[in-house]
Coordinates of C-alpha atoms and ligand atoms in Angstrom, one line a residue:
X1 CA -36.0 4.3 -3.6
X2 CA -34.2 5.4 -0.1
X3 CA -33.8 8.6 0.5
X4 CA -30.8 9.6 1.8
X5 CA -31.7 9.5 5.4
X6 CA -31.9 6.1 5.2
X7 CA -27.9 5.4 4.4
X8 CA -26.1 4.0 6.7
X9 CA -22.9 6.8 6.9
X10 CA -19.6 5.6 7.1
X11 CA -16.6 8.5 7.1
X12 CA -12.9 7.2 5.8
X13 CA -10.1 9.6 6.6
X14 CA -6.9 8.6 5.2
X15 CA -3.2 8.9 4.8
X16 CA -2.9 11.0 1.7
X17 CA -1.2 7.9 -0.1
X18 CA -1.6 6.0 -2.9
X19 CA -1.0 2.7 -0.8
X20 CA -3.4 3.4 1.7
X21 CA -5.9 5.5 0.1
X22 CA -6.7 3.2 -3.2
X23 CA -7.4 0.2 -1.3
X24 CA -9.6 2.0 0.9
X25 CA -11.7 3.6 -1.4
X26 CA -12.0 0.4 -3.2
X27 CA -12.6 -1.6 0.2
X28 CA -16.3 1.3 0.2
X29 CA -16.7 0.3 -3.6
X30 CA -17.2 -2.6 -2.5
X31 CA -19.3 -2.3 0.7
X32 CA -21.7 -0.4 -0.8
X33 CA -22.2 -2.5 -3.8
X34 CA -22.2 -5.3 -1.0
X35 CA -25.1 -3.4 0.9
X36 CA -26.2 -0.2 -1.2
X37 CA -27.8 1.1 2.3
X38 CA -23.9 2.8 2.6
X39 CA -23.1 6.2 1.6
X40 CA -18.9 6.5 2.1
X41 CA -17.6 9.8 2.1
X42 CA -14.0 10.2 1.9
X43 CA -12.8 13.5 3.9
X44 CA -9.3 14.4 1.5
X45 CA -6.5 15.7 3.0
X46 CA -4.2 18.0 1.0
X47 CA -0.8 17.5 2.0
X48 CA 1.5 19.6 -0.8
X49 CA 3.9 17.8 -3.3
X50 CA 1.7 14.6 -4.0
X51 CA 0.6 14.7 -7.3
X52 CA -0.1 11.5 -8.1
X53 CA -2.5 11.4 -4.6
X54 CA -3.8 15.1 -6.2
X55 CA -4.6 13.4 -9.3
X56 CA -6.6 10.6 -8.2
X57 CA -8.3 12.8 -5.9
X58 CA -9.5 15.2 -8.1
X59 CA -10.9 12.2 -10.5
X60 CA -12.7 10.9 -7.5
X61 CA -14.3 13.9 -7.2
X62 CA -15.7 14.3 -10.3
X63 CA -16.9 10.6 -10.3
X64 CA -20.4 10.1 -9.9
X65 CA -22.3 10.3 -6.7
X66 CA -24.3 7.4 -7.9
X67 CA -22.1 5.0 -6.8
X68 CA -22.9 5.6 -3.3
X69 CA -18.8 7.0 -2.9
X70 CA -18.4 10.7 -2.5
X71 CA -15.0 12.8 -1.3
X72 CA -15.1 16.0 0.1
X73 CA -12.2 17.8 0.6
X74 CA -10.8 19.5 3.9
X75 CA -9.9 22.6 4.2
X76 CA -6.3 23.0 3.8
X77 CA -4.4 23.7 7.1
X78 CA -0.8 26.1 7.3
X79 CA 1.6 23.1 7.1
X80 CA 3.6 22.7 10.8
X81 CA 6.7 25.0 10.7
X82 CA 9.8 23.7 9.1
X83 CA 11.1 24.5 12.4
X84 CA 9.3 21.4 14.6
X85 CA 10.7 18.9 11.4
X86 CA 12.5 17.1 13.6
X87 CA 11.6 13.9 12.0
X88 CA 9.6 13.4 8.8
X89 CA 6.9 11.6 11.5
X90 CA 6.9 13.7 14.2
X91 CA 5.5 16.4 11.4
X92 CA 3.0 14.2 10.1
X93 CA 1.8 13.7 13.3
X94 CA 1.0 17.2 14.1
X95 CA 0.0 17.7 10.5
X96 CA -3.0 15.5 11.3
X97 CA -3.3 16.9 14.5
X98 CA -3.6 20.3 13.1
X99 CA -6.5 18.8 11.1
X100 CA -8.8 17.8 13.4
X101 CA -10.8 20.7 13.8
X102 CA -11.6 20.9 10.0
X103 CA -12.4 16.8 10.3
X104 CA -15.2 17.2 13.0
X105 CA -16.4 19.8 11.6
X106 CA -17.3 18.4 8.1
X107 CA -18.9 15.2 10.7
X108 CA -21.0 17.4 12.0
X109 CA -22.3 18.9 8.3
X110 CA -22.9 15.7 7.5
X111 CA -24.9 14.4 10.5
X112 CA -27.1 17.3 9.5
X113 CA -30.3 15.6 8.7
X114 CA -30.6 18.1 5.2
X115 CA -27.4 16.0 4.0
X116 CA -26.9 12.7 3.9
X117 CA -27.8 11.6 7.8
X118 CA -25.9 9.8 10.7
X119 CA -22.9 8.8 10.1
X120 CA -22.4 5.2 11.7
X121 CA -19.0 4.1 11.8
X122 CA -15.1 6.9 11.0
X123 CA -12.5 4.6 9.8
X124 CA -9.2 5.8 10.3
X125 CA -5.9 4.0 8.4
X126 CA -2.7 2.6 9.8
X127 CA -1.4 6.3 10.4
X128 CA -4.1 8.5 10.4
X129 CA -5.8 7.0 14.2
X130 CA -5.4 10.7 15.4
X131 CA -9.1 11.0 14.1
X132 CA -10.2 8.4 16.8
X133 CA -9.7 11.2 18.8
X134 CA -12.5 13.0 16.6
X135 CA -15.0 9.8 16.4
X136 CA -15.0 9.8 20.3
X137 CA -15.7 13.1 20.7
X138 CA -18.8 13.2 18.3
X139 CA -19.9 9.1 20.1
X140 CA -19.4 7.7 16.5
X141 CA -17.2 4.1 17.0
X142 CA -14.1 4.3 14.5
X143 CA -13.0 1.2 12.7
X144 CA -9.6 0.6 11.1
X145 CA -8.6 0.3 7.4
X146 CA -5.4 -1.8 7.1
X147 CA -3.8 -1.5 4.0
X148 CA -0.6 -3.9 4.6
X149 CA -0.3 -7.8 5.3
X150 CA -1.5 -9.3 8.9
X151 CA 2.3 -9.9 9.4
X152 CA 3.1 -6.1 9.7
X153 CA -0.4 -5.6 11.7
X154 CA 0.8 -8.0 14.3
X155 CA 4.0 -6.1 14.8
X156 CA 2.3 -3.0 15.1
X157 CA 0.1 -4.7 17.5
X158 CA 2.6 -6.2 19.4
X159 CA 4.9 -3.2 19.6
X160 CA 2.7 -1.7 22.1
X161 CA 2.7 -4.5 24.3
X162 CA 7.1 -5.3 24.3
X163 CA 9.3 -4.2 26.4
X164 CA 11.0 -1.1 24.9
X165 CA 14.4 -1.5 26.0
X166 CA 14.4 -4.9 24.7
X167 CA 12.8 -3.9 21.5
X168 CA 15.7 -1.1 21.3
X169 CA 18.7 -3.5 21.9
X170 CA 17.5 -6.1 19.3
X171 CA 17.0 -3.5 16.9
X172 CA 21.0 -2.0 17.4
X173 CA 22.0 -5.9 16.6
X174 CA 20.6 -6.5 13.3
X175 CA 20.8 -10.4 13.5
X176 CA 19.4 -10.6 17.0
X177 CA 16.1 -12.6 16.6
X178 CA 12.9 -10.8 16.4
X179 CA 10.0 -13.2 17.6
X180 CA 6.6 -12.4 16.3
X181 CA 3.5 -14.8 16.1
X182 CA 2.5 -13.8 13.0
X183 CA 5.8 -15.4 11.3
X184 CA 6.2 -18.9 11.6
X185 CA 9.9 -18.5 10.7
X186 CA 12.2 -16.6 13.0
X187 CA 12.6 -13.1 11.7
X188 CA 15.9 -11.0 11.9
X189 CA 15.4 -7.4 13.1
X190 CA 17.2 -6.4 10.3
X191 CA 14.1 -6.6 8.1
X192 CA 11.7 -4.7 10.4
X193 CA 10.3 -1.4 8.7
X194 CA 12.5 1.2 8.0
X195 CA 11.1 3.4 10.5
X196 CA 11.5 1.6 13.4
X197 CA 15.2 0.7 12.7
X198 CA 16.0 4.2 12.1
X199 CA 14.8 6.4 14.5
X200 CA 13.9 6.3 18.3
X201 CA 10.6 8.7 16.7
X202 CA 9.9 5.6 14.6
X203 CA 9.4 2.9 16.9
X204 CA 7.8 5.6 19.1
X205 CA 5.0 6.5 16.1
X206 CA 4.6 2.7 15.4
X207 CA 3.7 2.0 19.1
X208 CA 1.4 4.7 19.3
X209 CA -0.8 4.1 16.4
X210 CA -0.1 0.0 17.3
X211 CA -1.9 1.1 20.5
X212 CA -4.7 3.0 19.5
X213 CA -5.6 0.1 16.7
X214 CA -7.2 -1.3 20.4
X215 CA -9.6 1.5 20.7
X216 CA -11.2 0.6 17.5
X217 CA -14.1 -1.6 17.1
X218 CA -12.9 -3.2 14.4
X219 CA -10.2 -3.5 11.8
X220 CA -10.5 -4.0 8.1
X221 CA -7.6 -5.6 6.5
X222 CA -6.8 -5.9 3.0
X223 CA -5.7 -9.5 3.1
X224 CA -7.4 -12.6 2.7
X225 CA -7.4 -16.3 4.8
X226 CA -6.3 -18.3 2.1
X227 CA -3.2 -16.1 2.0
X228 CA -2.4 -15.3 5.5
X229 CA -3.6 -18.1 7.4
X230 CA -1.0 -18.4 10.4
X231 CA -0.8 -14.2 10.9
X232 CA -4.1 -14.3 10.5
X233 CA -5.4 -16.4 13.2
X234 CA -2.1 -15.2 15.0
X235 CA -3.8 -11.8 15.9
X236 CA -6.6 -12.9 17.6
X237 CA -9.2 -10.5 18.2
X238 CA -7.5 -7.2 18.9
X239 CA -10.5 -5.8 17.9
X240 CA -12.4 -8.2 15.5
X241 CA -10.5 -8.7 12.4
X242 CA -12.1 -8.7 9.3
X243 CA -10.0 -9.9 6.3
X244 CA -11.6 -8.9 3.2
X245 CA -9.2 -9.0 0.5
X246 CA -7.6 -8.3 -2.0
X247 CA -9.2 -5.1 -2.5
X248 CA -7.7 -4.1 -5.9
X249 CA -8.0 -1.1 -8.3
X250 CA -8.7 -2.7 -11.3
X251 CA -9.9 -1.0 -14.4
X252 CA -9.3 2.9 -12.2
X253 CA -6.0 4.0 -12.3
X254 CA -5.6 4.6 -16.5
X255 CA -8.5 6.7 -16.0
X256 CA -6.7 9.0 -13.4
X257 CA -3.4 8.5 -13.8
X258 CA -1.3 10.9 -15.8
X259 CA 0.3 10.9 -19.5
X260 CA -2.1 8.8 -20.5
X261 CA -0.1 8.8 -24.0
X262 CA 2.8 7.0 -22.5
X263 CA 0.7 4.6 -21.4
X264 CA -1.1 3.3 -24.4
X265 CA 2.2 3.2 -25.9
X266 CA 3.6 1.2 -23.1
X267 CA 0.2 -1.1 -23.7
X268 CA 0.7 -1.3 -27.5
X269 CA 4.6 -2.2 -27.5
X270 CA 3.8 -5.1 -24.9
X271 CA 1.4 -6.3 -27.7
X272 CA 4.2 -6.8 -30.4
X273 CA 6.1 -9.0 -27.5
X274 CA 6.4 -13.0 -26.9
X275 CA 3.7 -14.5 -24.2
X276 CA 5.8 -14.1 -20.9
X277 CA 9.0 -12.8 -22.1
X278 CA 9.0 -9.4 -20.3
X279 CA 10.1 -8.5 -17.3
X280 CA 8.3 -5.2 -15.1
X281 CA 10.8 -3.2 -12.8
X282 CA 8.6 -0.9 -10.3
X283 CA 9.1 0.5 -7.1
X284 CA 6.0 1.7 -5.9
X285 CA 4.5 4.9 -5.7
X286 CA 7.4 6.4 -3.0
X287 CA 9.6 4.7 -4.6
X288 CA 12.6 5.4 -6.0
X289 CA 16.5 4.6 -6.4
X290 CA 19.4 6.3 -6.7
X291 CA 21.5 7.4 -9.7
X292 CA 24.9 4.6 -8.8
X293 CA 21.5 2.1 -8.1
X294 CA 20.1 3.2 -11.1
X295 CA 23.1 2.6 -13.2
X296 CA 23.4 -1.0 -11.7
X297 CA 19.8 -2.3 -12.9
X298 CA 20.5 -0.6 -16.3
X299 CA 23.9 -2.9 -16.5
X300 CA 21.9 -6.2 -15.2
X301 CA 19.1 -5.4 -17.4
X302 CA 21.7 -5.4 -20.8
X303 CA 23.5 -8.2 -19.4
X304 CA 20.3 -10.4 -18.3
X305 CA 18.8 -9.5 -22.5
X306 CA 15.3 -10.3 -21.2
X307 CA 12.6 -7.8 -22.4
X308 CA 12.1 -5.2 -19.9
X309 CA 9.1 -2.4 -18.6
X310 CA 11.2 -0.4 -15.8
X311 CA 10.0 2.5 -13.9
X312 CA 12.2 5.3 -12.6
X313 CA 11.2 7.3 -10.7
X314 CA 12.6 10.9 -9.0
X315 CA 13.8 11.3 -5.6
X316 CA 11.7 13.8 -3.9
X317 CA 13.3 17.1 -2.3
X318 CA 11.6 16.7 1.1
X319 CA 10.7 13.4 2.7
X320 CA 6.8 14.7 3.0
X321 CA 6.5 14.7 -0.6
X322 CA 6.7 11.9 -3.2
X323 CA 8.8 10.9 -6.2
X324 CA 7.8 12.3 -9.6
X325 CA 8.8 11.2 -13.1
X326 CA 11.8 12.5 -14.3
X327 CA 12.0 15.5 -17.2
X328 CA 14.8 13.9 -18.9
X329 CA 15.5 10.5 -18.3
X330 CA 19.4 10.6 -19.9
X331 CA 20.5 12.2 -16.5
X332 CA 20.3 9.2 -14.8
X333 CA 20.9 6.2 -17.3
X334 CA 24.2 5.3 -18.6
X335 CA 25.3 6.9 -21.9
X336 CA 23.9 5.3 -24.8
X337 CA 21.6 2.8 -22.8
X338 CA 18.2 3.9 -24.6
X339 CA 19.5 3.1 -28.0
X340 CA 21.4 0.0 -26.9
X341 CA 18.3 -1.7 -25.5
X342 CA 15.7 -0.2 -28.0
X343 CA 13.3 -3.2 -29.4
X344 CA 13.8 -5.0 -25.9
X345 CA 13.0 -2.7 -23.1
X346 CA 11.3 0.9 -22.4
X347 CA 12.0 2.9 -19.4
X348 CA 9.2 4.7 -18.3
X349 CA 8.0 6.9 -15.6
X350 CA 4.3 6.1 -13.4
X351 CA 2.6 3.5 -15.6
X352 CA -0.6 2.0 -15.2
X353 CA 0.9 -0.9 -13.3
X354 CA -2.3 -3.6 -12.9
X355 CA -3.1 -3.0 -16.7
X356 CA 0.4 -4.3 -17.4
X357 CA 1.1 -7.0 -14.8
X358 CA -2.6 -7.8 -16.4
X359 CA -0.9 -8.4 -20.2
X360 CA -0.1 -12.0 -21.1
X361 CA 3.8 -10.5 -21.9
X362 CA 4.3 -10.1 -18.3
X363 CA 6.8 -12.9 -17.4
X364 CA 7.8 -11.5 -14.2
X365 CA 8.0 -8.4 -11.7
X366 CA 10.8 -6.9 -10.0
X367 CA 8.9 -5.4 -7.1
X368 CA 9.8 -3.4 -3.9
X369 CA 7.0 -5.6 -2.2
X370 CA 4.4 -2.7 -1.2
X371 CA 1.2 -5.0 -0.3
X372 CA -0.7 -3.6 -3.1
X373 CA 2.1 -4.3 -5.6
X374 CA 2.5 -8.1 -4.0
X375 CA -1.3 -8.4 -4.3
X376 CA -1.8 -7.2 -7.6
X377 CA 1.3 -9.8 -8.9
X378 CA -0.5 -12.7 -7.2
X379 CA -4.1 -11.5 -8.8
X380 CA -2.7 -12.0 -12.4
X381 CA -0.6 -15.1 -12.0
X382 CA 3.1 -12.9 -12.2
X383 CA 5.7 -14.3 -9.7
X384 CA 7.8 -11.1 -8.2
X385 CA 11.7 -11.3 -7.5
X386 CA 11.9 -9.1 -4.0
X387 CA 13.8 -5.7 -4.0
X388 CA 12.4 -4.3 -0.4
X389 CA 12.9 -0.4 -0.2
X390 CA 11.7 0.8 2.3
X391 CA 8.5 1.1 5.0
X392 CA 7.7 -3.0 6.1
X393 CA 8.5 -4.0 2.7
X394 CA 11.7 -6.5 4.0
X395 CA 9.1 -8.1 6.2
X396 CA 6.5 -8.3 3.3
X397 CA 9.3 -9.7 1.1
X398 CA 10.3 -12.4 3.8
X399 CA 7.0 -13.6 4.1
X400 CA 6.7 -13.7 0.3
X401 CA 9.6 -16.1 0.2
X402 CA 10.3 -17.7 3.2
X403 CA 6.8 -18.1 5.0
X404 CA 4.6 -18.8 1.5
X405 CA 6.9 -19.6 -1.0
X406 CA 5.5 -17.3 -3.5
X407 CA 8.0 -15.0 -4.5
X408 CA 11.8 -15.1 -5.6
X409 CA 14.7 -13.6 -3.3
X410 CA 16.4 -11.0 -4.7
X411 CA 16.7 -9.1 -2.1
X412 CA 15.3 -9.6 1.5
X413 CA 16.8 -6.6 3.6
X414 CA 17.7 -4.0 0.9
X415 CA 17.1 -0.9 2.2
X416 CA 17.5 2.8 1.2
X417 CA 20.9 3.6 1.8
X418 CA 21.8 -0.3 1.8
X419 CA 24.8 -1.9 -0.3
X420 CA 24.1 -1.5 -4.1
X421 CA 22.1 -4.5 -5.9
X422 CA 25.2 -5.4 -8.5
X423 CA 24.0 -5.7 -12.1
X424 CA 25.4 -9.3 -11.7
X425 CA 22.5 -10.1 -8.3
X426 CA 20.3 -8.3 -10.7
X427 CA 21.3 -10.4 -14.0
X428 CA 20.9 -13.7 -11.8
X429 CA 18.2 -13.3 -10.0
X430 CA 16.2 -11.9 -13.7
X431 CA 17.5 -15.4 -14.5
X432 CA 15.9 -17.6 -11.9
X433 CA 12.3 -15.8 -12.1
X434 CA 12.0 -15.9 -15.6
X435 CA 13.8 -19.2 -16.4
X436 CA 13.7 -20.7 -13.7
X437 CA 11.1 -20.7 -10.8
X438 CA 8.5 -23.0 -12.0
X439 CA 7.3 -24.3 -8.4
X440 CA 6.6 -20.4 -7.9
X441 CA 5.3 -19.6 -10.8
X442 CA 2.7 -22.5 -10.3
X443 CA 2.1 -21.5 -6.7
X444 CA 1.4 -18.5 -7.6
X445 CA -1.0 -18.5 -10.3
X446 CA -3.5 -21.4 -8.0
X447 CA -2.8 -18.3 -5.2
X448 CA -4.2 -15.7 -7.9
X449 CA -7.2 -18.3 -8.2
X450 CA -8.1 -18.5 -4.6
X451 CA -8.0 -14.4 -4.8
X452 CA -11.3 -14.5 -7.1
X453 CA -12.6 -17.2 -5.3
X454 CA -12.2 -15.6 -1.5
X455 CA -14.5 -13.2 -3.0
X456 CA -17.2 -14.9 -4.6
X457 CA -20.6 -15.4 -2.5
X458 CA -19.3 -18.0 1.0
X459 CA -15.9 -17.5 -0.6
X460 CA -13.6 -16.4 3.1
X461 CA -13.7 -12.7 2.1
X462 CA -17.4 -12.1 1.1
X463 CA -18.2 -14.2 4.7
X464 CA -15.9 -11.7 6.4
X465 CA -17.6 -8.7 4.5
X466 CA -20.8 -9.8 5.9
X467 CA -19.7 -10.1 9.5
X468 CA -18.7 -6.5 9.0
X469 CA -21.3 -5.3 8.0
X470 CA -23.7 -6.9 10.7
X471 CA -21.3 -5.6 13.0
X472 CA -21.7 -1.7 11.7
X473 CA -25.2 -2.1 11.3
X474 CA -26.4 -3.6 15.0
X475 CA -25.6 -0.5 16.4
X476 CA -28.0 1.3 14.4
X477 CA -31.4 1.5 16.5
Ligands
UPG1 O1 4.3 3.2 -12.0 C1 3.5 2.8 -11.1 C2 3.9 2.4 -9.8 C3 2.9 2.0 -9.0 N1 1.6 1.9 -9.4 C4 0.5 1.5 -8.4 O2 0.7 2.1 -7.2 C5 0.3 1.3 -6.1 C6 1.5 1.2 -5.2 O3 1.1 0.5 -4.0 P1 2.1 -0.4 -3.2 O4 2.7 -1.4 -4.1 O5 1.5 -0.9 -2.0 O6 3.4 0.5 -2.9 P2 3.5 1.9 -2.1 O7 2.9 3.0 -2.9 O8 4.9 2.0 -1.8 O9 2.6 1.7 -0.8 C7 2.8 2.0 0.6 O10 1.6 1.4 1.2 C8 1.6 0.0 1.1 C9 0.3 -0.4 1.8 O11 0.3 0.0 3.2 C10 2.8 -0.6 1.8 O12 2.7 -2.0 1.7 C11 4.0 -0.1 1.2 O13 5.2 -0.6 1.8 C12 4.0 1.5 1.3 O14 5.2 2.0 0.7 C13 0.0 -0.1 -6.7 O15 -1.4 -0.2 -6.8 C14 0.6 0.0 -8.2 O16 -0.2 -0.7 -9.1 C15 1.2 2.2 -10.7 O17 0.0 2.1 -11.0 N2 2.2 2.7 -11.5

């Protein structure tokens, strides 16, 4: 059996998110059950008012180390006064920065040879490339784990390399054309990210983690060719691209994720319902909607009468931390709405969303279009209807319907803050993806086909996975 000097190291520092961090811990599942010469250690991040992150941490951390996966967490650091919040990113930024220290540090315990040897590769994700800074310092090459479509990698990419004055005028006119090769359709800049369209901060963070993506050695992408073929071949080698989705969370998150009796209850009701006759409503694990927007869906949903799962979700107090489930639910539905729709919907808070997209009730998914949401929907055959919230999900809802043709608009350039979503849009567009939308529906389910397949052994993904891994180990001596 090895012994532990003889792993080959890799150290994943992430965004504490649920987006980004579940994918990447499930991109090391499956490396080292690929090549079980890895060790992965996560280095966790505490950033306060996250539960949900808090909770899958702390299951990860009891999980066994046999698996080759262990997470160790970082000491906490004094969050940045409230006083330099001038913008939700500029204090992220310097809430990473603030951790560096701590981050080289725990390298260098585990380069000791007593632990678990030399760490060959850091991979930083879309947000957290401060730590390149780290990897340089101790000569380890970094690598980048990309949790969102090729599409939103190529504008990061490219932000870097446009000029900014254009970039700002076309964002000010929201129907100026924004020309990206990663879209074969011309793209409005009213659907790129949030971010970016808000703030001068925004496009100024995007262009300077776009930037450093060219330091790495390689990036990591949780996406697959069969999916992505024009952005993907778009990007080029910015460094070597290795697409080696979809990386998906299975069979974890009912073992971590909270009120687990809600859940089995949400599991057991969608039993007693009719093959494909219910519709999911979630917005992601930021996500969530205001009390007028909340209102609306209710209204669409009795008007529409199709079986409903819906997720609502509580606006956090500060934009660091994310929603929560509410206490009492009646402070934000209409009067009487519970008892009207009993027997044909539930509303729910966080629900384990892959073990219900999973059910053969599942008809359809209203979806804010977070990559892991779109590739989760495509895994199990479920067509979404697009209602973008916020972060790139307008672009990754436009590519759904306009570039693949594998998603229903609802919605392309909702945003927070946007124009309500009338009960009526809701109502018809509920009508079209469960009624309707049989081209879709079949497109969909052949693309949920070619995601098991990708993987299999010379399947595009598994290929890719190889390259990667000859790549991280030839600069072993
Ligand atoms: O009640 C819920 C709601 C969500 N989920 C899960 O939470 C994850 C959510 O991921 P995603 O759909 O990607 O949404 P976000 O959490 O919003 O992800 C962030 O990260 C993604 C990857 O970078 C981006 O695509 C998104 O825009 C960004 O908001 C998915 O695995 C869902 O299955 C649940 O299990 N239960």
């Amino acid at each position: 059996m090895a012994t532990p000097h003889h792993h080959h190291h890799l150290v994943f520092i992430c965004n504490p998110a649920i987006g980004n961090l579940v994918p990447a811990v499930e991109f090391a599942v499956r490396l080292v059950r690929h090549d079980p010469r890895f060790l992965a250690t996560f280095l966790a991040l505490d950033i306060p008012g996250r539960p949900l992150v808090n909770a899958y941490t702390q299951s990860r951390f009891s999980a066994s180390p046999s698996q080759n996966i262990q997470f160790i967490a970082i000491p906490s650091v004094q969050p940045p006064s409230p006083a330099l919040f001038h913008s939700h990113i500029g204090y992220l930024s310097l809430y990473f920065d603030s951790y560096k220290p701590h981050v080289k540090q725990a390298i260098i315990d585990l380069q000791n040879p007593r632990n678990s040897g030399r760490v060959v590769g850091v991979f930083v994700d879309m947000f957290t490339t401060a730590f390149i800074d780290v990897a340089n310092d101790l000569q380890i090459p970094s690598y980048l784990f990309f949790a969102s479509p090729a599409t939103f990698l190529s504008l990061m990419v490219q932000l870097p390399k446009m000029d900014r004055d254009r970039v700002e005028s076309s964002i000010r006119d929201s129907d100026a054309e924004f020309v990206l090769p990663s879209f074969a359709h011309p793209l409005t800049s009213s659907l790129l990210p949030s971010t970016v369209l808000k703030t001068r901060d925004g496009l100024l963070w995007y262009t300077h983690h776009g930037r450093r993506y060219g330091e790495t050695n390689g990036v990591v992408i949780n996406s697959f060719t069969e999916l992505e073929p024009h952005a993907l071949s778009s990007l080029g080698e910015i460094p070597p691209v290795y697409a080696v989705g979809p990386l998906l969370d299975l069979g974890g998150p009912a073992q971590w994720q909270p009120s687990r009796a809600t859940h089995q209850s949400v599991l057991k009701w969608l039993d007693g319902q009719p093959e494909r006759s219910v519709v999911l409503l979630s917005f992601g694990s930021m996500g969530s909607l205001d009390k007028a927007q909340v209102r609306e869906i209710a209204f669409g949903l009795e008007r529409a009468g199709f079986r409903f799962v819906w997720v609502v979700r509580q606006p956090p107090k500060t934009h660091l931390e994310h929603p929560d489930d509410y206490s009492d639910l009646d402070h934000v539905l209409p009067d009487g709405f519970v008892t009207r729709t009993a027997g044909l919907g539930l509303v729910c808070g966080w629900v384990p969303q892959v073990s219900i997209l999973s059910h053969s009730a599942i008809g359809g998914f209203v979806s804010h279009c977070g990559w892991n949401s779109i590739l989760e929907s495509l895994w199990f055959g479920v067509p979404i209807a697009t209602w973008p919230v916020y972060a790139e999900q307008q672009m990754n809802a436009f590519e759904m319907v306009k570039e693949l043709e594998l998603a229903v608009e609802l919605r392309l350039d909702y945003r927070e803050g946007s124009n309500l979503v009338t009960a009526k849009e809701l109502e018809t567009a509920l009508r079209r993806l469960m009624d309707g939308g049989d081209d879709v529906r079949a497109r969909v389910k052949r693309m949920g086909e070619k995601c098991r397949t990708v993987l299999l052994e010379n399947g595009s993904s598994y290929t890719a996975l190889n390259s990667l891994i000859e790549k991280l180990t030839a600069q072993i001596l």
